[in-house]
Amino acid sequence: MTLSRIKSVNGVPVEMSDAEYTQALSDEAERITEGNIRRERKANNIYRRARGIAYREQLGKEGTYSTTDRTIGDVLDVIITQLIDIVPVATRTPEFNELVSKIETIKIAHPKP
């Protein structure tokens, strides 16, 4: 799309100066960029919502009653349990050991019924 060099001053068509035209082009580019950012955010939110629903339905142990928090907990339990089983104690990082310790503390404080 080409921006017209003609502007209206008191209803009279007047040709823009080079500086005015350059500013008008810059303003138009900024409006287009802002519109693209809004569309990208909207698309990002749509895919995130759809993915979140699919995660809850397919990965959560509570099925359709699962919440995002429950699903994250269910998945985290599986991943951490696997890692504990396959990563030798001697090669575990301090961060991993701290994570495992925190999870164990939480599970002790809040056992499954």
Coordinates of C-alpha atoms in Angstrom, one line a residue:
M1 CA 0.0 0.0 0.0
T2 CA 1.4 3.4 -1.0
L3 CA 0.6 6.3 1.3
S4 CA -0.8 9.4 -0.6
R5 CA 1.3 12.5 -0.5
I6 CA -1.9 14.6 -0.5
K7 CA -3.4 15.8 2.8
S8 CA -6.4 17.8 3.5
V9 CA -6.0 21.3 5.1
N10 CA -9.4 22.9 5.9
G11 CA -11.0 20.6 3.3
V12 CA -8.5 21.7 0.6
P13 CA -6.2 19.0 -0.9
V14 CA -2.5 20.0 -0.3
E15 CA 0.7 18.1 -1.2
M16 CA 2.8 17.2 1.8
S17 CA 6.3 18.3 2.1
D18 CA 9.1 15.7 2.1
A19 CA 9.4 15.9 5.9
E20 CA 5.6 15.6 6.4
Y21 CA 5.5 12.6 4.0
T22 CA 8.4 10.9 5.8
Q23 CA 6.7 11.4 9.1
A24 CA 3.4 10.1 7.8
L25 CA 5.2 7.0 6.4
S26 CA 6.8 6.5 9.8
D27 CA 3.5 6.9 11.6
E28 CA 1.8 4.4 9.3
A29 CA 4.7 1.9 9.8
E30 CA 4.3 2.2 13.6
R31 CA 0.5 1.6 13.3
I32 CA 1.0 -1.5 11.2
T33 CA 3.7 -2.8 13.6
E34 CA 1.4 -2.2 16.6
G35 CA -1.4 -4.0 14.8
N36 CA 0.9 -6.9 14.0
I37 CA 2.0 -7.1 17.7
R38 CA -1.7 -7.2 18.8
R39 CA -2.5 -9.9 16.3
E40 CA 0.6 -11.9 17.4
R41 CA -0.4 -11.6 21.0
K42 CA -3.9 -12.7 20.3
A43 CA -2.7 -15.7 18.3
N44 CA -0.2 -16.5 21.1
N45 CA -3.0 -16.5 23.7
I46 CA -5.3 -18.7 21.5
Y47 CA -2.6 -21.4 21.0
R48 CA -1.7 -21.2 24.7
R49 CA -5.3 -21.7 25.8
A50 CA -5.8 -24.5 23.4
R51 CA -2.6 -26.2 24.5
G52 CA -3.5 -25.7 28.1
I53 CA -6.8 -27.5 27.6
A54 CA -5.2 -30.3 25.7
Y55 CA -2.5 -30.7 28.4
R56 CA -5.1 -30.9 31.2
E57 CA -7.3 -33.4 29.2
Q58 CA -4.5 -35.6 28.0
L59 CA -1.8 -35.4 30.7
G60 CA -3.7 -34.7 33.9
K61 CA -4.6 -37.8 35.9
E62 CA -7.9 -36.2 36.9
G63 CA -9.2 -36.2 33.3
T64 CA -11.6 -33.4 32.5
Y65 CA -11.6 -32.3 36.1
S66 CA -7.9 -31.6 36.1
T67 CA -6.6 -28.1 36.6
T68 CA -3.4 -26.7 35.2
D69 CA -1.8 -26.9 38.6
R70 CA -2.8 -30.6 39.0
T71 CA -1.6 -31.4 35.6
I72 CA 1.8 -29.7 36.1
G73 CA 2.1 -31.6 39.4
D74 CA 1.2 -34.9 37.7
V75 CA 3.7 -34.4 34.9
L76 CA 6.4 -33.1 37.3
D77 CA 6.0 -36.3 39.4
V78 CA 6.5 -38.5 36.4
I79 CA 9.6 -36.6 35.1
I80 CA 11.3 -36.3 38.5
T81 CA 10.6 -40.0 39.4
Q82 CA 12.2 -41.0 36.1
L83 CA 15.2 -38.8 36.6
I84 CA 15.8 -40.1 40.1
D85 CA 15.7 -43.6 38.7
I86 CA 18.2 -43.0 35.9
V87 CA 20.6 -40.2 37.1
P88 CA 23.3 -41.7 39.3
V89 CA 23.5 -39.9 42.7
A90 CA 27.1 -39.0 42.1
T91 CA 26.3 -37.0 38.9
R92 CA 23.3 -35.1 40.2
T93 CA 23.7 -31.3 40.4
P94 CA 23.1 -29.5 43.6
E95 CA 20.1 -27.8 42.0
F96 CA 18.6 -31.2 41.1
N97 CA 19.2 -32.5 44.7
E98 CA 17.6 -29.4 46.1
L99 CA 14.6 -29.8 43.8
V100 CA 14.2 -33.5 44.8
S101 CA 14.6 -32.6 48.5
K102 CA 11.9 -29.9 48.2
I103 CA 9.5 -32.3 46.5
E104 CA 10.1 -35.0 49.1
T105 CA 9.4 -32.4 51.9
I106 CA 6.2 -31.3 50.2
K107 CA 5.0 -35.0 49.7
I108 CA 5.8 -35.7 53.4
A109 CA 3.9 -32.7 54.5
H110 CA 1.0 -33.4 52.2
P111 CA 0.7 -37.2 51.7
K112 CA -1.8 -38.8 49.3
P113 CA -4.8 -40.1 51.2

